[in-house]
Amino acid sequence: DQQVKQNSPSLSVQEGRISILNCDYTNSMFDYFLWYKKYPAEGPTFLISISSIKDKNEDGRFTVFLNKSAKHLSLHIVPSQPGDSAVYFCAASEGGTASKLTFGTGTRLQVTL
Amino acid sequence: EPEVTQTPSHQVTQMGQEVILRCVPISNHLYFYWYRQILGQKVEFLVSFYNNEISEKSEIFDDQFSVERPDGSNFTLKIRSTKLEDSAMYFCASTKGPGYTGELFFGEGSRLTVL
């Protein structure tokens, strides 16, 4: 049951450069997508979300792009900072955030100096 | 800043024992959830709870699991007879309500180790 996939388990980016994290989904009923950041021994922390009626949402250094026809979304972090080093999870739901979230397997981002 | 708090942070138990994991959601939130993450795997939905009843549950949430909101602040997950495969990090989460602008707030998790 891989409805949400993050095919890159890890990504290494230099400080100041752009980090691009990708996520694919198969369930066409998903209409709300979120990115969470997780540090070891902590719970996931919400970063940014996007509704299926939009194709882009921006919040400071974080931008999420949604391509519904390709069932693909991406998270761009510009510029990347060492504090961004964490595991990033893509999640999706049918019917907003009160509905259950289906998570991807995560991508570990390492921002190097 | 309001946060979801969970206790205990780590619990070790013998197979077959009952375990109760506790959560205090954010005070004005109405929807409550339990998720879990087995080591090295993705975060998985277990159950959602609204208006004092389960609104949705996953296949993982079988008869060995139950949830309760015994008072106005606590939200508990009980595993009646633990199995080795229940070893995981359990996350409680809460949100104000349905919609497309809010997000789920997660606690720091309770690590359950079943021996």
Short mmCIF file of C-alpha atoms in Angstrom, two decimals:
data_model
loop_
_atom_site.label_atom_id
_atom_site.label_comp_id
_atom_site.label_asym_id
_atom_site.label_seq_id
_atom_site.Cartn_x
_atom_site.Cartn_y
_atom_site.Cartn_z
CA ASP A 1 0.00 0.00 0.00
CA GLN A 2 2.39 2.66 -1.26
CA GLN A 3 -0.10 5.43 -1.93
CA VAL A 4 2.48 8.09 -1.13
CA LYS A 5 6.05 7.56 -2.23
CA GLN A 6 9.25 9.40 -1.61
CA ASN A 7 11.75 7.69 -3.84
CA SER A 8 14.84 9.41 -2.52
CA PRO A 9 15.71 8.16 0.95
CA SER A 10 18.39 10.80 1.35
CA LEU A 11 19.59 14.08 -0.11
CA SER A 12 22.71 16.12 0.58
CA VAL A 13 22.81 19.83 -0.28
CA GLN A 14 25.29 22.59 0.39
CA GLU A 15 24.30 25.45 2.64
CA GLY A 16 22.80 28.30 0.64
CA ARG A 17 21.74 26.10 -2.26
CA ILE A 18 18.25 24.90 -3.13
CA SER A 19 16.92 21.65 -1.68
CA ILE A 20 14.26 19.90 -3.72
CA LEU A 21 12.38 17.04 -2.14
CA ASN A 22 9.98 15.02 -4.25
CA CYS A 23 6.85 13.03 -3.55
CA ASP A 24 4.54 10.99 -5.77
CA TYR A 25 1.09 9.70 -4.99
CA THR A 26 -1.26 7.23 -6.59
CA ASN A 27 -4.62 7.94 -4.95
CA SER A 28 -6.51 10.44 -7.10
CA MET A 29 -8.90 11.10 -4.19
CA PHE A 30 -6.19 12.90 -2.23
CA ASP A 31 -7.01 16.58 -2.16
CA TYR A 32 -4.76 17.98 0.53
CA PHE A 33 -1.01 17.59 0.82
CA LEU A 34 1.39 18.47 3.59
CA TRP A 35 5.07 18.39 4.35
CA TYR A 36 6.33 17.56 7.81
CA LYS A 37 9.83 17.80 9.20
CA LYS A 38 11.05 15.38 11.82
CA TYR A 39 14.08 15.41 14.05
CA PRO A 40 15.18 12.22 15.85
CA ALA A 41 13.19 11.48 19.02
CA GLU A 42 10.65 14.19 18.21
CA GLY A 43 7.22 14.22 16.63
CA PRO A 44 6.66 15.45 13.09
CA THR A 45 6.40 19.24 12.80
CA PHE A 46 4.17 20.81 10.18
CA LEU A 47 5.96 22.82 7.51
CA ILE A 48 3.63 23.73 4.69
CA SER A 49 0.53 22.45 2.96
CA ILE A 50 -1.29 22.77 -0.32
CA SER A 51 -4.82 22.12 -1.43
CA SER A 52 -5.48 20.41 -4.72
CA ILE A 53 -7.12 23.56 -6.05
CA LYS A 54 -3.72 25.26 -6.06
CA ASP A 55 -0.46 24.43 -7.79
CA LYS A 56 1.87 26.42 -5.58
CA ASN A 57 2.07 27.59 -2.00
CA GLU A 58 4.90 29.61 -0.52
CA ASP A 59 5.89 30.32 3.06
CA GLY A 60 9.19 32.06 3.55
CA ARG A 61 12.00 29.78 2.39
CA PHE A 62 9.59 26.92 1.73
CA THR A 63 7.57 26.44 -1.45
CA VAL A 64 5.43 23.46 -2.32
CA PHE A 65 4.50 22.73 -5.93
CA LEU A 66 1.68 20.41 -6.92
CA ASN A 67 1.32 18.80 -10.35
CA LYS A 68 -1.99 16.98 -10.22
CA SER A 69 -1.78 15.50 -13.69
CA ALA A 70 1.51 13.86 -12.77
CA LYS A 71 0.39 13.13 -9.21
CA HIS A 72 3.59 14.73 -8.02
CA LEU A 73 4.52 17.32 -5.48
CA SER A 74 7.78 18.84 -4.47
CA LEU A 75 9.13 20.92 -1.62
CA HIS A 76 11.72 23.57 -2.39
CA ILE A 77 13.84 25.05 0.37
CA VAL A 78 15.77 28.17 -0.60
CA PRO A 79 18.31 28.90 0.73
CA SER A 80 19.06 25.69 2.60
CA GLN A 81 20.43 26.05 6.10
CA PRO A 82 22.19 23.54 8.36
CA GLY A 83 19.19 23.63 10.71
CA ASP A 84 17.09 22.22 7.89
CA SER A 85 18.87 18.88 8.26
CA ALA A 86 16.10 16.45 9.23
CA VAL A 87 13.80 13.82 7.78
CA TYR A 88 11.05 15.30 5.61
CA PHE A 89 7.76 13.48 5.20
CA CYS A 90 5.21 14.09 2.52
CA ALA A 91 1.62 13.36 3.60
CA ALA A 92 -1.75 13.39 1.90
CA SER A 93 -5.39 13.22 2.89
CA GLU A 94 -8.86 13.03 1.42
CA GLY A 95 -10.91 15.84 2.88
CA GLY A 96 -8.56 18.16 4.75
CA THR A 97 -6.52 17.75 7.87
CA ALA A 98 -9.28 16.29 10.02
CA SER A 99 -9.03 13.21 7.86
CA LYS A 100 -6.33 10.63 8.29
CA LEU A 101 -2.96 11.39 6.78
CA THR A 102 -1.12 8.91 4.60
CA PHE A 103 2.60 9.45 4.92
CA GLY A 104 5.49 8.75 2.61
CA THR A 105 8.61 6.97 3.81
CA GLY A 106 10.57 10.17 4.25
CA THR A 107 13.69 11.77 2.80
CA ARG A 108 16.64 12.53 5.02
CA LEU A 109 18.05 15.94 4.13
CA GLN A 110 21.60 16.78 5.08
CA VAL A 111 22.65 20.39 4.61
CA THR A 112 26.41 20.66 4.63
CA LEU A 113 28.56 23.70 5.30
CA GLU B 1 3.21 27.92 22.36
CA PRO B 2 0.60 25.22 22.98
CA GLU B 3 1.76 21.68 22.41
CA VAL B 4 0.65 18.08 22.53
CA THR B 5 2.27 16.25 25.42
CA GLN B 6 2.72 12.50 25.71
CA THR B 7 3.67 10.17 28.55
CA PRO B 8 5.62 8.04 29.04
CA SER B 9 8.43 8.95 26.67
CA HIS B 10 9.63 5.34 26.72
CA GLN B 11 8.00 2.19 28.02
CA VAL B 12 9.43 -1.31 28.06
CA THR B 13 6.98 -4.14 28.58
CA GLN B 14 6.78 -7.90 28.36
CA MET B 15 4.80 -9.52 25.56
CA GLY B 16 1.20 -10.07 26.63
CA GLN B 17 1.10 -7.16 29.06
CA GLU B 18 -1.31 -4.28 28.85
CA VAL B 19 0.04 -0.84 28.05
CA ILE B 20 -1.60 2.57 28.29
CA LEU B 21 -0.09 5.52 26.48
CA ARG B 22 -1.28 8.94 27.51
CA CYS B 23 -1.66 12.19 25.64
CA VAL B 24 -2.81 15.69 26.48
CA PRO B 25 -3.92 17.34 23.24
CA ILE B 26 -3.94 21.09 22.71
CA SER B 27 -6.80 22.48 24.78
CA ASN B 28 -9.07 23.96 22.10
CA HIS B 29 -8.61 21.10 19.66
CA LEU B 30 -11.49 18.80 18.86
CA TYR B 31 -10.00 16.03 16.72
CA PHE B 32 -7.53 13.56 18.18
CA TYR B 33 -5.38 10.91 16.58
CA TRP B 34 -2.89 8.17 17.20
CA TYR B 35 -0.21 7.37 14.66
CA ARG B 36 2.73 5.03 14.98
CA GLN B 37 6.11 4.60 13.36
CA ILE B 38 7.91 1.28 13.44
CA LEU B 39 11.67 1.83 13.34
CA GLY B 40 12.81 2.63 9.81
CA GLN B 41 9.29 2.68 8.40
CA LYS B 42 6.77 5.37 7.60
CA VAL B 43 4.37 7.01 10.00
CA GLU B 44 1.06 5.11 9.93
CA PHE B 45 -2.43 6.19 10.91
CA LEU B 46 -4.06 4.17 13.68
CA VAL B 47 -7.24 5.95 14.75
CA SER B 48 -9.07 9.25 14.81
CA PHE B 49 -11.44 10.37 17.56
CA TYR B 50 -14.02 13.12 17.57
CA ASN B 51 -16.97 13.92 19.79
CA ASN B 52 -16.13 11.07 22.14
CA GLU B 53 -16.15 8.37 19.54
CA ILE B 54 -13.88 6.79 16.97
CA SER B 55 -14.40 8.44 13.59
CA GLU B 56 -11.99 6.29 11.61
CA LYS B 57 -9.55 3.47 12.26
CA SER B 58 -7.00 1.58 10.23
CA GLU B 59 -6.57 -2.16 9.76
CA ILE B 60 -3.79 -2.02 12.35
CA PHE B 61 -6.25 -0.87 15.01
CA ASP B 62 -7.73 -4.26 15.87
CA ASP B 63 -9.53 -5.48 18.98
CA GLN B 64 -6.32 -5.30 21.00
CA PHE B 65 -6.37 -1.51 20.72
CA SER B 66 -8.74 0.96 22.31
CA VAL B 67 -8.85 4.70 22.83
CA GLU B 68 -10.51 6.77 25.47
CA ARG B 69 -10.94 10.36 26.51
CA PRO B 70 -11.58 9.80 30.22
CA ASP B 71 -11.79 13.48 31.10
CA GLY B 72 -11.64 16.85 29.37
CA SER B 73 -7.90 16.81 28.83
CA ASN B 74 -6.46 13.30 28.45
CA PHE B 75 -6.59 11.01 25.43
CA THR B 76 -5.31 7.48 25.91
CA LEU B 77 -4.32 4.54 23.75
CA LYS B 78 -4.55 1.11 25.36
CA ILE B 79 -3.01 -2.04 23.98
CA ARG B 80 -4.54 -4.97 25.84
CA SER B 81 -2.04 -7.72 25.16
CA THR B 82 1.13 -6.44 23.57
CA LYS B 83 2.94 -8.31 20.83
CA LEU B 84 6.53 -7.99 19.67
CA GLU B 85 5.35 -6.24 16.50
CA ASP B 86 3.71 -3.49 18.57
CA SER B 87 7.17 -2.12 19.27
CA ALA B 88 7.13 1.33 17.72
CA MET B 89 7.02 5.04 18.39
CA TYR B 90 3.44 6.09 19.04
CA PHE B 91 2.47 9.66 18.22
CA CYS B 92 -0.59 11.46 19.46
CA ALA B 93 -1.87 14.36 17.35
CA SER B 94 -4.66 16.89 17.46
CA THR B 95 -6.25 19.54 15.30
CA LYS B 96 -8.96 22.15 15.67
CA GLY B 97 -11.22 20.78 13.01
CA PRO B 98 -11.77 19.98 9.37
CA GLY B 99 -10.66 22.30 6.65
CA TYR B 100 -7.84 23.04 4.37
CA THR B 101 -5.88 25.60 6.33
CA GLY B 102 -5.09 23.84 9.56
CA GLU B 103 -2.56 21.19 10.30
CA LEU B 104 -2.05 18.32 12.66
CA PHE B 105 0.02 19.01 15.75
CA PHE B 106 2.02 16.00 16.89
CA GLY B 107 3.41 15.16 20.28
CA GLU B 108 6.98 14.02 20.75
CA GLY B 109 5.98 10.39 20.85
CA SER B 110 6.03 7.45 23.25
CA ARG B 111 8.49 4.73 22.40
CA LEU B 112 7.10 1.28 23.19
CA THR B 113 9.47 -1.65 23.38
CA VAL B 114 7.90 -5.09 23.72
CA LEU B 115 10.25 -7.85 24.84
#
